[in-house]
């Protein structure tokens, strides 16, 4: 490994997300181009670098730094260069020259120990002297903090967050209770904090460690969809994480009491079972229940008058409703909170269109929304009325730097301006988003929620739609009739059969529901490739990118991870014209289909017009959003992805863990989306995942046809398995408690 040192003459480029920096280094012999991750490197600083020389195809020879050390200038020339570099706000070359002329080699000591003497220099007031000293001190403190945290394996990116959070207090915190980092610094979880704790000598049975582990497991349970977690399971899983049995510790209840006192958890009892909520989730459910009951106003509307109004709406719009759909319009006229649910082909879209016409005739202002961009776009296309994502409706404006909290401009102080709000695909809405939506709705506004309660629950925590129906507190209309235009669709009829636990007729020749029997994983994969690449695009008249492979699992030969590797090789093979980037275990290639796998409320996007000018900007890319990689730039360490065919998002290479290939995705991730053709490989899988609910959701994601490839015995097993993965949520309980109907 080579070593060079010199002054940072000019910083040519820096990626603020990951610290990747390109700069000119002035050594004793010549100027060289150096690259590496230097979040806080400043022009004028003297650095020692270790690394290797590499040749960039465009920019030539560069020194790729693996390690670096910032050194104090050891001569007057270096000191003047640093002071005049701009690293210290308010100091330029002229003032730096005057300081050095006045104090010579004693300049740095004067700034640190006697900063008031800087006022002896022409052009520096006493106030400016104090400001220079403060900034000079902060720069040194930052550098020391980076080096201190670096010895514990903390990256520069996280070190910067820790320093901004704690300042000089970080040394005491890291040495005494590094688990605070997991609780208080966004992005640093229990495992990073635990590694630091082990190095500083904190005991395995430390109360800090145990309390932090309990909170970590509770946070993990939210990623599994739970709002609360049974106390016995929480104790067991925390013990697995800690490496010893927490249940055997006499002080176990003391740890829970401590977390309750710190307002980190809430412990309740349901029946004979103790359950544990993270503090925010408990109050989200509680507040959502109160807000819903406040909204749930009813109006007296005379039956004949209402029937005449619906008849008039049907005549004027050309929409013909059946009795259940008329009940839905009547419920929306009489109640301010209404739930409309039904399976495919039962007329939910027609009913939404009828509701829109009814409210339009009554001169009511409407907002239409859905959880995802694809669902909102489909809602606009089917109703002819503008729809938007719920995040956009609430005017998401991002989050403060380093903060995981979402900030919506529409809230209690600035509510939505509408008379009616209609939300589609409610099965996808989790408790966090639902709570934010309710906060922006004032009593008097009608809230109509539409969805298929038989589908899988939301990816995020909660089971909102099902809980609302189970509470029996709100007007609910179930659409059950399959309309004539859908009766000819085997896909629709079989979806309903699956939902009832009945086995579809696989011998029947169908135009939109196919079962291709295959015995081995290789045969299933080969058939899947042929369908995606060759047959389905022609059959449904859609590009390859819109044909979606869905699978129940992530692991295994027919899991998401392996299928994506295989499909990538066949659908977007290596090509010298397509740049690549390996991140973790994933190889990304220009032209790849990718999916965002976590909510990022700060990520900026823009939409450009035909002339290249940016016509729209916003923030927020969300779990399940699918896009296409447009460019990969190894020099700037950035990758651009196009979402929804027009939103351009730039990712720093350090953020690529938020993306994964999406040629194949899990059924869970497909919620709210609709694809021209769906291919479902089924051969075997864990019983807990392979159930009727998941199969039904997969089949109903197809717009024109669905093809199941694999073992008919597996299909039958899934249909018979009516047990869904238990989702721990209690919004229905909170509603019944607050409405006095829990008895």
XYZ file of C-alpha atoms in Angstrom:
743
model
C 0.000 0.000 0.000
C 1.380 3.383 -1.047
C 1.554 6.500 1.137
C 1.501 10.148 0.059
C 1.033 13.379 1.956
C 0.522 17.009 1.225
C -1.917 19.937 1.297
C -5.502 19.795 0.047
C -5.231 22.409 -2.675
C -8.720 22.174 -4.192
C -11.830 20.067 -3.559
C -13.276 19.358 -6.998
C -16.283 17.257 -5.984
C -17.975 15.993 -2.837
C -21.046 13.812 -2.413
C -22.617 15.083 0.804
C -24.543 11.832 1.350
C -21.562 9.503 1.526
C -18.544 11.796 1.829
C -17.037 10.688 -1.485
C -14.546 13.424 -2.392
C -12.322 14.197 -5.360
C -9.553 16.687 -4.598
C -6.185 17.973 -5.707
C -3.354 17.139 -3.315
C -0.244 19.340 -3.442
C 2.709 17.182 -2.419
C 6.362 18.227 -2.138
C 6.955 17.124 -5.743
C 3.728 17.727 -7.688
C -0.050 17.978 -7.679
C -2.008 14.710 -7.681
C -5.689 13.788 -7.908
C -6.911 11.857 -4.876
C -10.300 10.233 -4.243
C -11.905 8.655 -1.200
C -14.469 9.181 1.553
C -13.646 12.382 3.434
C -16.797 13.930 4.895
C -15.020 16.796 6.668
C -11.823 17.346 4.751
C -11.171 21.035 4.049
C -9.013 22.883 1.586
C -5.717 23.884 3.178
C -5.515 20.885 5.503
C -2.396 18.725 5.540
C -3.175 15.034 5.116
C -1.365 11.723 4.982
C -3.034 9.165 2.710
C -2.652 5.404 2.354
C -3.995 3.607 -0.698
C -3.272 2.618 -4.279
C -2.961 4.350 -7.626
C -5.753 3.527 -10.084
C -6.487 4.623 -13.636
C -9.924 6.067 -14.329
C -11.063 5.598 -17.969
C -12.003 9.276 -18.211
C -10.057 11.138 -15.512
C -6.739 9.299 -15.696
C -4.395 8.363 -12.825
C -5.887 8.864 -9.347
C -4.794 7.973 -5.836
C -7.538 5.861 -4.258
C -7.232 6.535 -0.522
C -8.240 3.743 1.853
C -7.019 5.423 5.064
C -6.113 8.968 5.938
C -4.881 11.126 8.776
C -5.232 14.874 9.075
C -2.096 16.426 10.561
C -1.481 19.762 12.168
C 0.613 22.013 9.909
C 4.143 21.981 11.311
C 5.487 25.126 9.652
C 4.339 28.700 9.164
C 3.637 28.196 5.473
C 1.280 25.324 6.234
C -0.409 27.223 9.037
C -1.049 30.216 6.780
C -2.315 27.978 4.002
C -4.817 26.334 6.385
C -6.062 29.595 7.922
C -6.527 31.186 4.497
C -8.164 28.170 2.845
C -11.738 29.057 3.800
C -11.960 26.201 6.283
C -12.686 28.787 8.973
C -15.571 31.041 8.012
C -14.590 34.697 7.979
C -10.882 34.064 7.401
C -9.386 34.498 3.958
C -5.829 34.731 2.595
C -5.404 38.415 3.551
C -6.355 38.010 7.215
C -4.439 34.720 7.429
C -1.315 36.505 6.194
C -1.752 39.270 8.795
C -2.248 36.732 11.634
C 0.887 34.834 10.658
C 2.901 38.045 10.280
C 1.796 39.129 13.761
C 2.124 35.834 15.687
C 4.389 33.675 13.506
C 4.661 30.041 14.684
C 2.642 30.887 17.823
C -0.544 31.576 15.784
C -2.415 28.326 16.537
C -1.679 28.560 20.259
C -2.948 32.143 20.301
C -6.202 31.125 18.610
C -6.741 28.292 21.097
C -5.588 29.900 24.356
C -5.699 33.684 23.893
C -8.222 34.315 21.097
C -8.849 37.885 22.287
C -5.376 38.795 21.035
C -6.546 38.237 17.435
C -8.199 41.647 17.773
C -4.672 43.098 17.612
C -4.696 42.211 13.900
C -6.073 44.855 11.545
C -9.528 43.851 10.257
C -10.394 41.566 13.190
C -12.804 42.836 15.838
C -13.168 41.277 19.289
C -16.393 39.615 18.158
C -14.767 38.228 15.029
C -11.832 36.984 17.128
C -14.215 34.979 19.318
C -16.009 33.547 16.261
C -12.693 32.451 14.710
C -11.705 30.715 17.928
C -15.033 28.884 18.198
C -14.879 27.570 14.616
C -11.216 26.628 14.963
C -12.054 24.678 18.122
C -15.044 22.950 16.482
C -12.909 21.810 13.555
C -10.409 20.237 15.910
C -13.151 18.640 18.000
C -14.792 17.191 14.894
C -11.520 15.670 13.726
C -10.835 14.165 17.147
C -14.367 12.747 17.306
C -13.982 11.128 13.884
C -10.730 9.478 14.930
C -12.151 8.391 18.308
C -15.240 6.769 16.758
C -13.206 5.324 13.909
C -11.292 3.100 16.332
C -14.615 1.395 17.134
C -15.371 0.795 13.474
C -17.903 3.633 13.156
C -18.081 4.950 9.588
C -17.556 8.630 8.824
C -21.211 8.987 7.907
C -22.403 7.704 11.278
C -19.603 9.508 13.121
C -20.870 12.796 11.716
C -24.409 12.034 12.936
C -23.133 11.102 16.390
C -21.037 14.260 16.684
C -23.936 16.481 15.582
C -26.184 14.789 18.125
C -23.903 14.914 21.168
C -20.898 17.170 20.542
C -18.252 16.762 23.240
C -20.592 14.530 25.264
C -20.135 11.658 22.833
C -16.956 10.426 24.586
C -18.730 9.882 27.891
C -21.793 8.355 26.188
C -19.767 5.913 24.084
C -17.691 4.790 27.066
C -20.557 4.519 29.568
C -23.718 3.719 27.572
C -23.252 3.373 23.797
C -26.742 1.878 23.598
C -28.072 5.422 23.673
C -26.785 5.688 20.104
C -29.259 3.013 19.002
C -32.168 4.865 20.621
C -31.253 8.438 19.759
C -29.245 8.494 16.498
C -31.210 7.587 13.379
C -29.568 4.805 11.395
C -27.557 3.315 14.257
C -29.244 0.158 15.475
C -28.676 -2.185 18.353
C -26.036 -4.274 16.584
C -23.686 -1.335 15.887
C -24.135 -0.069 19.444
C -23.536 -3.586 20.781
C -20.256 -3.887 18.879
C -19.054 -0.599 20.355
C -20.182 -1.663 23.830
C -18.199 -4.895 23.590
C -15.058 -2.954 22.694
C -15.412 -0.482 25.563
C -15.917 -3.331 28.034
C -19.608 -3.053 28.926
C -20.909 -6.273 30.511
C -23.191 -8.613 28.582
C -25.823 -8.398 31.336
C -25.720 -4.603 31.623
C -29.162 -3.077 32.122
C -28.337 -0.631 29.324
C -27.776 -3.562 26.973
C -30.907 -5.416 28.039
C -33.203 -2.381 27.788
C -31.780 -1.453 24.402
C -32.250 -5.022 23.155
C -35.895 -5.037 24.288
C -36.538 -1.812 22.361
C -34.705 -3.164 19.325
C -36.782 -6.363 19.167
C -39.959 -4.315 19.613
C -38.887 -2.104 16.681
C -38.160 -5.225 14.642
C -41.652 -6.538 15.358
C -43.018 -3.383 13.711
C -41.105 -4.296 10.549
C -42.969 -7.637 10.670
C -46.258 -5.700 10.680
C -47.085 -5.734 14.391
C -48.326 -2.772 16.409
C -47.721 -4.624 19.679
C -45.890 -7.818 20.637
C -46.795 -10.399 23.298
C -44.568 -9.907 26.317
C -43.596 -13.592 26.518
C -42.447 -13.592 22.873
C -40.614 -10.299 23.346
C -38.691 -11.743 26.291
C -37.848 -14.912 24.351
C -36.614 -13.132 21.216
C -34.647 -10.593 23.258
C -32.930 -13.479 25.047
C -31.913 -14.935 21.676
C -30.393 -11.581 20.721
C -28.572 -11.153 24.030
C -27.237 -14.696 24.142
C -28.810 -15.628 27.472
C -32.298 -16.269 28.835
C -33.937 -13.048 29.938
C -36.897 -14.955 31.398
C -34.631 -16.480 34.040
C -33.514 -13.082 35.315
C -35.251 -11.934 38.484
C -34.933 -8.304 37.364
C -36.834 -8.859 34.066
C -39.897 -6.919 35.234
C -37.657 -4.092 36.439
C -36.406 -3.545 32.889
C -39.974 -3.208 31.628
C -40.817 -0.807 34.449
C -37.781 1.315 33.585
C -38.813 1.511 29.924
C -42.373 2.411 30.928
C -41.057 5.229 33.125
C -38.924 6.473 30.219
C -42.035 6.484 27.993
C -40.527 4.064 25.544
C -43.111 1.303 25.927
C -46.695 0.749 27.067
C -47.725 -2.571 28.631
C -51.379 -3.654 28.512
C -53.309 -6.835 29.182
C -55.653 -8.479 26.668
C -57.467 -11.391 28.265
C -54.770 -13.278 30.173
C -51.921 -12.091 27.956
C -49.594 -9.152 28.626
C -48.728 -7.234 25.467
C -46.122 -4.544 24.825
C -46.418 -1.524 22.526
C -43.734 0.914 21.550
C -44.936 4.204 23.036
C -45.700 5.944 19.691
C -47.698 3.022 18.233
C -49.959 2.730 21.260
C -50.917 6.385 21.035
C -51.279 6.220 17.249
C -53.971 3.573 17.655
C -55.559 5.432 20.557
C -55.626 8.753 18.703
C -56.818 7.127 15.473
C -59.751 5.567 17.348
C -60.700 8.915 18.897
C -60.369 10.787 15.601
C -62.493 8.236 13.737
C -65.254 8.381 16.312
C -65.181 12.190 16.178
C -65.546 12.033 12.386
C -68.348 9.464 12.501
C -71.285 11.844 12.219
C -74.608 10.750 10.747
C -77.220 12.657 8.770
C -80.918 12.088 8.380
C -81.751 11.767 4.675
C -85.308 10.931 3.596
C -85.404 7.576 1.746
C -87.491 8.707 -1.224
C -85.424 11.821 -1.728
C -82.222 9.771 -1.648
C -83.579 7.212 -4.144
C -84.572 10.023 -6.519
C -81.091 11.551 -6.234
C -79.407 8.206 -7.010
C -81.801 7.609 -9.939
C -80.993 11.059 -11.310
C -77.267 10.440 -10.940
C -77.545 7.119 -12.796
C -79.495 8.730 -15.634
C -77.135 11.692 -15.990
C -73.911 9.640 -15.780
C -74.984 6.446 -17.535
C -73.839 4.416 -14.527
C -76.098 1.502 -13.587
C -75.876 0.289 -9.983
C -77.079 -2.915 -8.363
C -78.707 -2.953 -4.950
C -75.444 -3.313 -2.989
C -73.867 -0.417 -4.870
C -76.940 1.756 -4.235
C -76.575 0.889 -0.541
C -72.999 2.156 -0.695
C -74.078 5.510 -2.145
C -76.867 5.754 0.440
C -74.421 4.959 3.270
C -72.061 7.679 2.022
C -74.928 10.156 1.936
C -75.993 9.361 5.508
C -72.642 8.745 7.244
C -69.317 10.558 7.380
C -67.210 7.412 7.831
C -67.967 4.619 5.367
C -66.127 1.395 4.471
C -66.650 -0.223 1.073
C -65.140 -3.667 0.609
C -65.341 -6.425 -1.994
C -63.301 -8.779 -4.129
C -62.325 -8.470 -7.807
C -65.141 -7.924 -10.309
C -67.657 -6.830 -7.663
C -67.867 -3.242 -8.884
C -65.780 -1.252 -6.404
C -64.472 1.019 -9.179
C -67.986 1.591 -10.571
C -69.203 2.408 -7.078
C -66.384 4.923 -6.570
C -67.343 6.568 -9.886
C -70.982 6.707 -8.756
C -69.979 8.287 -5.446
C -67.939 10.913 -7.294
C -70.921 11.803 -9.530
C -73.278 11.915 -6.551
C -71.016 14.261 -4.586
C -70.369 16.393 -7.679
C -74.108 16.911 -8.130
C -74.231 18.067 -4.522
C -71.373 20.538 -5.199
C -69.019 18.897 -2.734
C -65.248 19.243 -2.992
C -63.462 15.902 -3.250
C -59.982 14.493 -2.789
C -59.101 11.030 -4.086
C -56.081 9.147 -2.791
C -54.307 5.807 -2.634
C -51.228 4.520 -0.781
C -48.975 4.124 -3.855
C -48.297 6.002 -7.061
C -49.401 3.049 -9.193
C -52.675 2.707 -7.281
C -53.341 6.458 -7.508
C -52.645 6.436 -11.252
C -55.028 3.515 -11.758
C -57.685 5.287 -9.684
C -57.370 8.373 -11.909
C -57.626 6.297 -15.090
C -60.701 4.314 -13.977
C -62.670 7.218 -12.462
C -61.603 10.089 -14.719
C -61.015 12.157 -11.575
C -57.581 13.238 -10.371
C -56.166 11.018 -7.647
C -52.882 11.307 -5.766
C -50.864 9.390 -3.231
C -51.827 9.922 0.391
C -48.326 11.276 1.055
C -48.765 13.862 -1.658
C -52.278 14.699 -0.502
C -50.856 15.413 2.940
C -48.037 17.464 1.342
C -45.018 15.560 2.529
C -42.123 17.966 2.875
C -39.432 15.584 4.085
C -37.836 15.194 7.481
C -35.170 17.079 9.349
C -31.642 15.822 8.710
C -30.989 12.617 10.584
C -34.560 12.408 11.818
C -36.782 9.454 10.974
C -40.012 11.328 11.628
C -42.286 12.283 8.768
C -43.456 15.858 8.437
C -46.679 16.598 6.599
C -47.754 20.153 5.890
C -51.376 19.031 6.205
C -52.098 18.269 9.858
C -54.215 19.396 12.817
C -53.149 23.026 12.331
C -53.511 22.956 8.540
C -56.231 20.412 7.691
C -57.212 19.185 4.259
C -59.651 21.402 2.382
C -62.397 19.106 1.132
C -65.909 17.922 1.839
C -65.243 14.302 0.863
C -62.066 12.192 0.906
C -62.084 8.808 -0.873
C -59.173 6.438 -0.231
C -58.715 3.326 -2.387
C -56.594 0.222 -1.618
C -57.128 0.660 2.119
C -55.715 -2.797 2.865
C -52.277 -1.279 2.142
C -52.595 1.604 4.618
C -50.641 1.055 7.847
C -51.325 2.657 11.203
C -48.603 5.302 10.820
C -49.967 6.699 7.552
C -53.579 6.318 8.698
C -52.855 8.292 11.855
C -51.316 11.110 9.793
C -54.289 11.126 7.414
C -56.831 11.336 10.235
C -54.886 14.171 11.846
C -55.529 16.277 8.728
C -59.288 15.600 8.592
C -61.663 17.709 10.672
C -65.156 16.622 11.773
C -67.661 17.374 9.043
C -65.556 15.881 6.251
C -66.699 12.553 4.827
C -64.114 9.748 4.738
C -64.867 6.881 2.337
C -62.440 3.945 2.582
C -62.384 1.320 -0.179
C -60.477 -1.957 -0.245
C -60.459 -5.733 -0.347
C -60.305 -7.002 3.220
C -59.389 -10.509 2.000
C -56.009 -9.327 0.722
C -52.819 -9.407 2.752
C -52.526 -6.621 5.332
C -50.191 -3.650 4.883
C -46.428 -4.064 4.698
C -46.102 -1.541 7.527
C -47.430 -2.061 11.065
C -51.124 -2.509 11.659
C -54.166 -4.157 10.113
C -56.215 -1.033 9.620
C -58.937 -2.056 7.155
C -59.681 -5.377 8.843
C -59.676 -3.755 12.296
C -62.121 -1.066 11.145
C -64.512 -3.711 9.814
C -64.136 -5.881 12.943
C -64.913 -2.913 15.209
C -68.465 -2.782 13.719
C -68.507 0.917 14.585
C -68.828 2.335 11.066
C -71.172 1.977 8.113
C -69.771 -0.923 6.065
C -70.989 -2.189 2.712
C -69.769 -5.566 1.372
C -69.975 -5.957 -2.401
C -70.509 -9.648 -3.227
C -72.037 -9.839 -6.707
C -69.660 -10.593 -9.602
C -70.744 -8.490 -12.569
C -71.532 -9.884 -15.997
C -68.418 -8.451 -17.648
C -66.328 -10.322 -15.046
C -68.315 -13.572 -15.146
C -66.472 -14.598 -18.310
C -63.138 -14.155 -16.562
C -61.786 -17.362 -15.051
C -59.207 -15.231 -13.267
C -61.932 -13.366 -11.342
C -64.069 -16.460 -10.723
C -61.075 -18.487 -9.529
C -59.946 -15.683 -7.235
C -63.314 -15.864 -5.494
C -63.135 -19.655 -5.386
C -59.702 -19.470 -3.761
C -60.999 -16.956 -1.223
C -63.817 -19.371 -0.319
C -61.374 -22.265 0.005
C -62.509 -23.962 -3.225
C -60.144 -25.496 -5.795
C -60.289 -24.067 -9.351
C -60.801 -26.354 -12.350
C -57.319 -26.610 -13.868
C -58.483 -28.741 -16.802
C -60.638 -25.980 -18.249
C -59.219 -24.091 -21.220
C -59.038 -20.473 -20.176
C -58.023 -17.169 -21.700
C -56.799 -15.540 -18.486
C -56.065 -18.227 -15.847
C -53.341 -20.743 -16.689
C -51.704 -23.532 -14.717
C -48.527 -25.037 -16.160
C -47.516 -28.204 -14.342
C -43.766 -28.499 -13.705
C -41.946 -30.930 -11.394
C -38.540 -29.349 -10.685
C -37.243 -25.910 -9.777
C -35.168 -25.745 -12.968
C -38.244 -26.511 -15.077
C -40.263 -23.858 -13.207
C -37.528 -21.269 -13.709
C -37.096 -22.100 -17.403
C -40.831 -21.788 -18.023
C -40.975 -18.534 -16.057
C -38.175 -17.020 -18.154
C -39.927 -18.037 -21.378
C -43.225 -16.541 -20.211
C -41.717 -13.231 -19.087
C -39.368 -12.729 -22.005
C -41.231 -14.201 -24.970
C -44.857 -15.183 -24.521
C -46.629 -12.819 -22.128
C -45.488 -9.483 -23.641
C -47.124 -10.475 -26.941
C -50.178 -12.038 -25.297
C -51.111 -8.994 -23.198
C -49.505 -6.408 -25.500
C -47.223 -5.010 -22.794
C -43.452 -4.520 -22.447
C -41.362 -7.114 -20.617
C -40.864 -4.666 -17.731
C -44.595 -4.793 -16.916
C -44.787 -8.591 -16.680
C -44.401 -9.333 -12.980
C -43.144 -12.496 -11.287
C -44.553 -12.907 -7.774
C -43.364 -15.423 -5.194
C -44.225 -16.140 -1.547
C -40.609 -16.344 -0.381
C -37.316 -14.498 -0.354
C -35.038 -17.522 0.053
C -34.707 -20.765 -1.877
C -34.502 -21.623 -5.583
C -37.886 -20.014 -6.248
C -37.382 -17.142 -3.815
C -36.983 -13.488 -4.740
C -33.210 -13.388 -4.346
C -32.371 -16.318 -6.634
C -35.090 -15.596 -9.209
C -33.870 -12.009 -9.577
C -30.328 -13.153 -10.306
C -31.535 -15.592 -12.963
C -34.057 -13.207 -14.535
C -31.496 -10.410 -14.646
C -29.132 -12.649 -16.657
C -31.845 -13.413 -19.215
C -33.728 -10.096 -19.347
C -30.865 -7.614 -18.920
C -27.615 -9.534 -19.555
C -24.116 -8.048 -19.209
C -23.277 -5.595 -21.968
C -20.235 -3.296 -22.387
C -22.619 -0.392 -22.978
C -24.396 -0.897 -19.637
C -22.531 0.179 -16.521
C -22.723 -1.912 -13.364
C -22.363 -1.465 -9.616
C -22.084 -4.220 -7.037
C -23.600 -3.352 -3.668
C -23.593 -6.018 -0.979
C -24.748 -9.209 -2.652
C -26.599 -7.420 -5.464
C -25.219 -6.474 -8.859
C -27.069 -3.479 -10.297
C -26.930 -2.820 -14.043
C -28.244 0.055 -16.129
C -31.671 -0.984 -17.416
C -32.455 -3.145 -14.374
C -35.912 -3.171 -12.842
C -35.557 -2.234 -9.157
C -37.711 -1.628 -6.110
C -37.386 0.694 -3.115
C -37.558 -1.488 0.017
C -37.956 1.133 2.768
C -39.731 4.426 3.163
C -37.360 7.329 2.576
C -39.117 10.595 3.301
C -36.103 12.780 2.472
C -35.201 11.381 -0.935
C -35.805 14.049 -3.576
C -37.331 13.429 -6.997
C -37.966 15.567 -10.034
C -39.967 15.348 -13.252
C -38.585 16.973 -16.380
C -40.651 18.272 -19.270
C -40.040 17.684 -22.969
C -37.660 20.655 -23.085
C -35.488 19.226 -20.314
C -36.551 21.785 -17.727
C -37.689 20.519 -14.328
C -41.454 20.951 -14.181
C -42.119 19.315 -10.828
C -40.160 18.421 -7.700
C -40.943 16.602 -4.491
C -39.640 14.354 -1.729
C -40.336 10.801 -0.686
C -39.791 7.380 -2.260
C -41.665 4.572 -0.583
C -41.481 0.899 0.230
C -42.662 -1.037 -2.840
C -42.114 1.695 -5.458
C -40.747 0.114 -8.664
C -38.474 1.868 -11.151
C -35.782 1.398 -13.776
C -32.071 2.174 -13.412
C -31.253 4.957 -15.878
C -27.561 5.653 -15.208
C -24.714 4.468 -12.972
C -21.842 6.924 -12.466
C -18.821 5.408 -10.721
C -16.967 8.741 -10.642
C -19.630 10.619 -8.700
C -20.746 7.370 -7.007
C -24.372 7.968 -7.926
C -27.157 6.005 -9.574
C -30.320 7.483 -11.080
C -33.612 5.583 -11.093
C -36.822 6.480 -12.924
C -40.004 5.715 -10.950
C -43.549 5.801 -12.358
C -42.054 6.389 -15.823
C -41.165 10.003 -15.014
C -39.846 10.601 -11.482
C -36.050 10.770 -11.519
C -34.304 9.967 -8.226
C -30.557 10.083 -7.541
C -29.056 7.584 -5.085
C -25.570 7.838 -3.635
C -23.821 4.471 -3.686
C -24.052 4.394 0.117
C -27.866 4.310 -0.234
C -28.080 1.293 -2.535
C -29.116 -0.924 0.378
C -32.523 0.756 -0.043
C -32.942 -0.879 -3.472
C -33.205 -4.432 -4.741
C -33.854 -6.062 -8.106
C -37.564 -6.350 -8.908
C -37.914 -8.787 -11.803
C -39.406 -10.984 -9.078
C -40.955 -9.575 -5.904
C -42.778 -11.040 -2.934
C -46.564 -11.108 -3.021
C -46.543 -8.788 -0.005
C -44.638 -6.137 -1.941
C -47.126 -6.321 -4.828
C -50.020 -4.957 -2.792
C -51.816 -2.022 -4.341
C -50.226 -2.679 -7.727
C -51.802 -4.181 -10.802
C -49.883 -5.788 -13.660
C -51.001 -6.801 -17.162
C -49.752 -10.329 -16.460
C -48.650 -12.080 -13.275
C -46.535 -15.242 -13.153
C -46.557 -17.183 -9.882
C -43.967 -19.998 -9.510
C -45.164 -22.527 -6.903
C -43.368 -25.730 -6.038
C -42.903 -25.843 -2.278
C -42.512 -23.477 0.633
C -43.070 -22.882 4.361
C -46.649 -23.401 5.480
C -46.701 -20.157 7.437
C -46.148 -18.181 4.193
C -47.943 -20.384 1.680
C -51.562 -19.779 2.597
C -54.875 -18.962 0.943
C -54.682 -15.254 1.760
C -51.344 -14.890 -0.022
C -52.486 -16.880 -3.080
C -55.655 -14.792 -3.358
C -53.641 -11.560 -3.187
C -51.255 -12.792 -5.913
C -54.067 -13.759 -8.292
C -55.902 -10.450 -7.810
C -52.793 -8.455 -8.774
C -53.242 -9.499 -12.429
C -55.213 -7.272 -14.757
C -55.381 -9.450 -17.895
C -54.080 -12.886 -16.963
C -52.330 -14.929 -14.298
C -50.125 -17.993 -14.863
C -49.224 -20.382 -12.050
C -46.212 -22.572 -12.787
C -45.399 -25.610 -10.665
C -47.005 -28.307 -8.547
C -50.840 -28.598 -8.351
C -50.458 -30.224 -4.924
C -48.815 -27.019 -3.662
C -51.702 -24.972 -5.046
C -54.174 -27.215 -3.268
C -52.156 -27.003 -0.044
C -52.256 -23.198 -0.125
C -56.015 -23.123 -0.736
C -56.628 -25.490 2.168
C -54.340 -23.472 4.447
C -56.748 -20.797 5.631
C -54.416 -19.737 8.436
C -52.811 -16.360 7.856
C -49.748 -15.106 9.682
C -51.053 -13.494 12.861
C -50.851 -9.714 12.814
C -50.745 -8.126 16.272
C -52.879 -4.991 16.101
C -55.650 -3.614 18.279
C -57.284 -0.624 16.575
C -60.626 -2.446 16.730
C -60.204 -2.915 20.483
C -59.348 0.766 20.993
C -62.431 1.799 18.960
C -64.739 -0.466 20.960
C -63.270 0.772 24.241
C -63.773 4.424 23.315
C -67.255 3.874 21.885
C -68.338 1.860 24.935
C -69.103 -1.298 22.948
C -66.235 -3.484 24.181
C -68.517 -5.512 26.373
